[in-house]
CSV table of C-alpha atoms and ligand atoms in Angstrom, one decimal:
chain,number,residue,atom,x,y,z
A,1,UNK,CA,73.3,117.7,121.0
A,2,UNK,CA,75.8,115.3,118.9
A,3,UNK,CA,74.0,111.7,119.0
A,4,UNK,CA,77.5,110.5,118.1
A,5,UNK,CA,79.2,107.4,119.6
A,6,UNK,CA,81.3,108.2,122.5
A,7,UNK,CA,84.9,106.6,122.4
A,8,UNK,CA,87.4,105.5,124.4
A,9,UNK,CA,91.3,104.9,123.3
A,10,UNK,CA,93.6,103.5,125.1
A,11,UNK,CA,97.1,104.8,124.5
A,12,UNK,CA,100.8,103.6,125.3
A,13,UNK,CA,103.1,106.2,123.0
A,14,UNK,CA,103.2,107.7,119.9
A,15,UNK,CA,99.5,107.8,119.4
A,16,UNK,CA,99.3,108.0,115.6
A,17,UNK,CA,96.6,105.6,115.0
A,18,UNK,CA,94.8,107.8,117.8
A,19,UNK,CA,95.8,111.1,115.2
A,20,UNK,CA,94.1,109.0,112.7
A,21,UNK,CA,91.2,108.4,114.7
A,22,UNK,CA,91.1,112.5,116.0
A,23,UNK,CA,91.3,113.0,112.6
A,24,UNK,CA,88.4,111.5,111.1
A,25,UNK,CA,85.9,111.6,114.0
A,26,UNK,CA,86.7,115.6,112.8
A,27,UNK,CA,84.9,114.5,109.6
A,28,UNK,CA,80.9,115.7,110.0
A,29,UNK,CA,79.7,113.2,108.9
A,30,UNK,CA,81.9,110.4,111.0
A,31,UNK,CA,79.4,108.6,113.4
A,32,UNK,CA,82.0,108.1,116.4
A,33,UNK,CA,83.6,111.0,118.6
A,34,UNK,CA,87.0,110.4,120.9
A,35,UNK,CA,85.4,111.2,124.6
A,36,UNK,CA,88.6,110.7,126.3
A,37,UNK,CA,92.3,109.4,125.9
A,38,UNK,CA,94.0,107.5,128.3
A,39,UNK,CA,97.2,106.8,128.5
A,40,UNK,CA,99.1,103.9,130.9
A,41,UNK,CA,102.1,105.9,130.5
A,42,UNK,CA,102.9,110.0,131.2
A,43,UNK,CA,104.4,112.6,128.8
A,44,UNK,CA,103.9,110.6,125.9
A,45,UNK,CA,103.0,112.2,122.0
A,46,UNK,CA,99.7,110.4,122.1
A,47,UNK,CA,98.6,112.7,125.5
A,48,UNK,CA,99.5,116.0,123.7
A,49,UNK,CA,97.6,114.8,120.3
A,50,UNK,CA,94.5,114.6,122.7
A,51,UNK,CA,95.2,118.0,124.3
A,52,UNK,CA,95.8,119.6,121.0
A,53,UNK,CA,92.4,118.3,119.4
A,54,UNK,CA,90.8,119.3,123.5
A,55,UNK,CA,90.0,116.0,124.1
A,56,UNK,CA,89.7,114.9,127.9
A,57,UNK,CA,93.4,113.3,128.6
A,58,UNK,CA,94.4,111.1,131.7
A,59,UNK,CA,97.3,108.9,132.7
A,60,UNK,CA,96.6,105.7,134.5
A,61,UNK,CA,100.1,104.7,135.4
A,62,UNK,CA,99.9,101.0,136.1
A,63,UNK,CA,102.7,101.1,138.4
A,64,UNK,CA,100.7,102.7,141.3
A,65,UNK,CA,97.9,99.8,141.3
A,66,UNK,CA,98.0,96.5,143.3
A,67,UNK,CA,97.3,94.6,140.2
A,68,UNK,CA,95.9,94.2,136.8
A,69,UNK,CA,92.3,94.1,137.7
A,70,UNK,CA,92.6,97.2,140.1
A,71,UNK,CA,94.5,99.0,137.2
A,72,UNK,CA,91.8,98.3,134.5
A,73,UNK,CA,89.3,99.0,137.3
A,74,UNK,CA,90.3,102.5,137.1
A,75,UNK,CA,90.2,102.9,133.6
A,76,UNK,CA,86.6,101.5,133.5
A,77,UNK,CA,85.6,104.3,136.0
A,78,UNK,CA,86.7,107.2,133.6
A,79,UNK,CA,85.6,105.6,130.3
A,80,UNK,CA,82.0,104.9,132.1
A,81,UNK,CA,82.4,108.7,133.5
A,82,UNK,CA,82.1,109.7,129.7
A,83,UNK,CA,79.6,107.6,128.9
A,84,UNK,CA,81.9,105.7,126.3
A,85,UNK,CA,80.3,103.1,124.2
A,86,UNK,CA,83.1,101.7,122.4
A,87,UNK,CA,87.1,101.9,123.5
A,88,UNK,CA,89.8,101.5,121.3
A,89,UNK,CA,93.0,100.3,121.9
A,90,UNK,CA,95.9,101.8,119.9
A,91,UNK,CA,99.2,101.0,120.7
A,92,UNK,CA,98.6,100.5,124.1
A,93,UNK,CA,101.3,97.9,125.7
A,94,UNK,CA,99.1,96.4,128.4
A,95,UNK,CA,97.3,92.8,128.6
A,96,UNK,CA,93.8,93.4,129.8
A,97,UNK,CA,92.3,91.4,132.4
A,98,UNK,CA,89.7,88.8,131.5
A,99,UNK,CA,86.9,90.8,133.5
A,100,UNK,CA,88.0,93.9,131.3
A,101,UNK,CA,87.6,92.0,128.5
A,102,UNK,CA,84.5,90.7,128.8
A,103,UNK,CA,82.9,94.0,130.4
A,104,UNK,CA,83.7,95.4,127.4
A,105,UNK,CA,83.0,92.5,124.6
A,106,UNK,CA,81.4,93.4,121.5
A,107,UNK,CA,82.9,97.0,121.9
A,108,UNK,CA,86.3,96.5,122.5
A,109,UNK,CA,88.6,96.4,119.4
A,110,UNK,CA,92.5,96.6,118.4
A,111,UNK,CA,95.0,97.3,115.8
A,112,UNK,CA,97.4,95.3,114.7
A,113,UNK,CA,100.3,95.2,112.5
A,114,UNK,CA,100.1,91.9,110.8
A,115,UNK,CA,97.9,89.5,108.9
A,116,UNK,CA,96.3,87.6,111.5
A,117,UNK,CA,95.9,85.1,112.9
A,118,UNK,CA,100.2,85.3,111.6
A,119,UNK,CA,102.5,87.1,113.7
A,120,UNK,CA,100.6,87.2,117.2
A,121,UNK,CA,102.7,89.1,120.2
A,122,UNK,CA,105.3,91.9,119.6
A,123,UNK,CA,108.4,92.4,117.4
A,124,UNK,CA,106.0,91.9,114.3
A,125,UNK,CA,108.1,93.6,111.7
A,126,UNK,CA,111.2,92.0,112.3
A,127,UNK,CA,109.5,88.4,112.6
A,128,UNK,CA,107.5,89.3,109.4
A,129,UNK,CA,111.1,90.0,107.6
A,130,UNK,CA,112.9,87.4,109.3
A,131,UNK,CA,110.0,84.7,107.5
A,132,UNK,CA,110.4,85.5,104.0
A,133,UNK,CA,107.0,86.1,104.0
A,134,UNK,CA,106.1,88.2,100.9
A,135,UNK,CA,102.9,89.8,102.5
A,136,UNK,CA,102.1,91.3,105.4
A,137,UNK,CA,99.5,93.7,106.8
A,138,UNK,CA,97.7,94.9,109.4
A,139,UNK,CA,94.4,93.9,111.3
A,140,UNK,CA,91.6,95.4,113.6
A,141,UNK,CA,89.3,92.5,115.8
A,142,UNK,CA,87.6,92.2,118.4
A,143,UNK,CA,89.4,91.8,121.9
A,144,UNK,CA,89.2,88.5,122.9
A,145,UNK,CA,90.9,87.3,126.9
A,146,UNK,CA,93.3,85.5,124.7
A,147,UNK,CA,96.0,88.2,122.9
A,148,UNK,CA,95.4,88.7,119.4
A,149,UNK,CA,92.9,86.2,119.2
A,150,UNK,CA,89.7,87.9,118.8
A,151,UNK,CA,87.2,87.8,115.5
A,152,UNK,CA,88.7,89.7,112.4
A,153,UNK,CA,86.8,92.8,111.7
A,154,UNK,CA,88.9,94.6,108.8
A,155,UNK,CA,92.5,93.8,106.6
A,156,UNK,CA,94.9,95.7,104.6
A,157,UNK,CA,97.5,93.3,102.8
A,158,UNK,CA,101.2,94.9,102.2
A,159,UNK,CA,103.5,93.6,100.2
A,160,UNK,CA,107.0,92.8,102.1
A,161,UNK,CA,109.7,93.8,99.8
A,162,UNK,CA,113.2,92.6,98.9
A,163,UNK,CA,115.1,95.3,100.5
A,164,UNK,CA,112.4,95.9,103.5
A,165,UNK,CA,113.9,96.2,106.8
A,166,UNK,CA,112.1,96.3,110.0
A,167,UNK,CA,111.5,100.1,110.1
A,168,UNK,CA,110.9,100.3,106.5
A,169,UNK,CA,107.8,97.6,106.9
A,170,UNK,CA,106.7,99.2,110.0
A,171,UNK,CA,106.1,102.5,107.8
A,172,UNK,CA,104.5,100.8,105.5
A,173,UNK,CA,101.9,99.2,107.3
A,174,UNK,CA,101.7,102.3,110.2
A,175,UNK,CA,100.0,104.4,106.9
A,176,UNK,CA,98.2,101.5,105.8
A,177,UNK,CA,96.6,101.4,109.8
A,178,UNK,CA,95.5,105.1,109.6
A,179,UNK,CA,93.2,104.2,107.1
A,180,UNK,CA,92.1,100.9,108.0
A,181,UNK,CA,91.3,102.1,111.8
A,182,UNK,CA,88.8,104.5,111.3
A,183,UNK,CA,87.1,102.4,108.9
A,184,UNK,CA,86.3,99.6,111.4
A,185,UNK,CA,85.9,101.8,114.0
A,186,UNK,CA,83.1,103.4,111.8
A,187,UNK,CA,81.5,100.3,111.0
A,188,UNK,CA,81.4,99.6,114.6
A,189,UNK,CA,79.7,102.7,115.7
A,190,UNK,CA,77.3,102.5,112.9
A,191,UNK,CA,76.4,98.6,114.1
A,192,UNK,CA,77.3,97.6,110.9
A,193,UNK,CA,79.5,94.9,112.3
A,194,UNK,CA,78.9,93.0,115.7
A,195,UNK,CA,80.7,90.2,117.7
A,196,UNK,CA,78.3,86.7,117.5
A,197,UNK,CA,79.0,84.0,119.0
A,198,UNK,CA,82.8,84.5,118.7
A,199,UNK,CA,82.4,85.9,114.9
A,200,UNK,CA,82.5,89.2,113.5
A,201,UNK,CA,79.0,89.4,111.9
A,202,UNK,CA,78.1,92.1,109.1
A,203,UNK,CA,74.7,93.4,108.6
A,204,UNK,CA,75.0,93.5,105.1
A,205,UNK,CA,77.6,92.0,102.3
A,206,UNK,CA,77.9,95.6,101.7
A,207,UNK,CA,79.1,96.6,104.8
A,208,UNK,CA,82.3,94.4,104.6
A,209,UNK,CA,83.1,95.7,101.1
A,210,UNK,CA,86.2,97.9,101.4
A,211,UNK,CA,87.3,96.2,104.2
A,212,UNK,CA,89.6,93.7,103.0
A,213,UNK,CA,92.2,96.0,100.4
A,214,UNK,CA,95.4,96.0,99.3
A,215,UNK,CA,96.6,99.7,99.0
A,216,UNK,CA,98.8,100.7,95.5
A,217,UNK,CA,102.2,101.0,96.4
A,218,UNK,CA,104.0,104.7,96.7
B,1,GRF,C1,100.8,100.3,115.9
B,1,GRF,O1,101.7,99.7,114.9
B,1,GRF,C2,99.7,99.4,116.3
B,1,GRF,O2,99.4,98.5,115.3
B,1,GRF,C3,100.4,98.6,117.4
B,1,GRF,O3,101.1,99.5,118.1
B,1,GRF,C4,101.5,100.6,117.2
B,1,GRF,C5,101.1,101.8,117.8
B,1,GRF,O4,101.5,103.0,117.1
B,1,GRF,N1,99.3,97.9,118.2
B,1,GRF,P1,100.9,104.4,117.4
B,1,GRF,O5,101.1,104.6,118.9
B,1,GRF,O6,99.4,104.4,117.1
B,1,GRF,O7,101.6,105.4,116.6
């Protein structure tokens, strides 16, 4: 029997930052495992990365619900169905109810592709270039009702350069969230970081070291 942490992701598209996650709960030594995908939307990449790694895949399509909370109500089911401990949100395009939210504090977290608490919302990468701002980056936290809001868990810092565009940046910083992801999701699983009283807490100084880097440019 695995004692691993059961996961949740929650998915919207392209799923890559759920390939990264596939990818290193592969690792054996990796102290989290992916017990289902789900997916708000149907046909997308990020459905047939779960079925290719035979992981438990299944489309919630918002549409068909009454509402928000019926909607996330359903998801709850099936992540409580596989006795997930922590879910994962990774790329997935729908606000969460509050009661969501706070069923699931503590053991809810997100990526993001900027330096927060700068460049909330969507349309990051063209805001980010649009600002002059020289760095940029991407962020995992704890969910929080409020959108991007929630206590910092992990950073990687980017440089914006001269000639970035919009897509350009958004490559940059997608590689830079493959690596960041699974290393707060591992941290997580191994209680080496916790939500208190609206902070992200870490056991030890140790346990945040790596946390906070600025990969060497290619
Ligand atoms: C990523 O940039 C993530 O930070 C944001 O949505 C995008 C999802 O990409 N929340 P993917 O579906 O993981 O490839």
């Amino acid at each position: 029997m695995s004692g691993r942490v059961k996961v949740g992701v929650l998915i919207s598209g392209r799923g890559s930052n759920l390939q990264a996650l596939i990818d290193a709960c592969a690792e054996p030594d990796f102290p989290a495992e992916i017990a289902c995908v789900i997916s708000n939307v149907s046909d997308v990449e990020g459905l047939r990365r779960a079925a290719r790694a035979g992981i438990p895949a299944h489309t919630v399509a918002h549409g068909t619900f009454a509402g928000r909370e019926s909607f996330d109500m359903a998801m709850d089911t099936i992540l409580r169905r596989a006795n997930v401990a922590i879910v994962c949100l990774a790329g997935f395009m729908r606000v969460l109810s509050d009661r969501f939210v706070e069923d699931w504090l503590g053991r809810l977290i997100n990526i993001h592709p900027s330096l927060l608490p700068a460049f909330k919302g969507l349309d990051v990468h063209r805001r980010v270039v649009e600002s002059g701002a020289r760095i940029s980056g991407c962020t995992v936290h704890f969910v929080v009702p409020e959108l991007d809001s929630g206590p910092i868990i992990a950073q990687a810092a980017l440089p914006v350069l001269p000639a970035d565009t919009e897509d350009a940046l958004a490559a940059r910083t997608l590689l830079a969230e493959h690596t960041l992801y699974p290393l707060a999701l591992k941290l997580l699983a191994e209680n080496r970081v916790r939500l208190d009283n609206g902070r992200a807490m870490f056991g030890q100084i140790g346990d945040a070291k790596g946390l906070l880097f600025n990969p060497p440019l290619r």
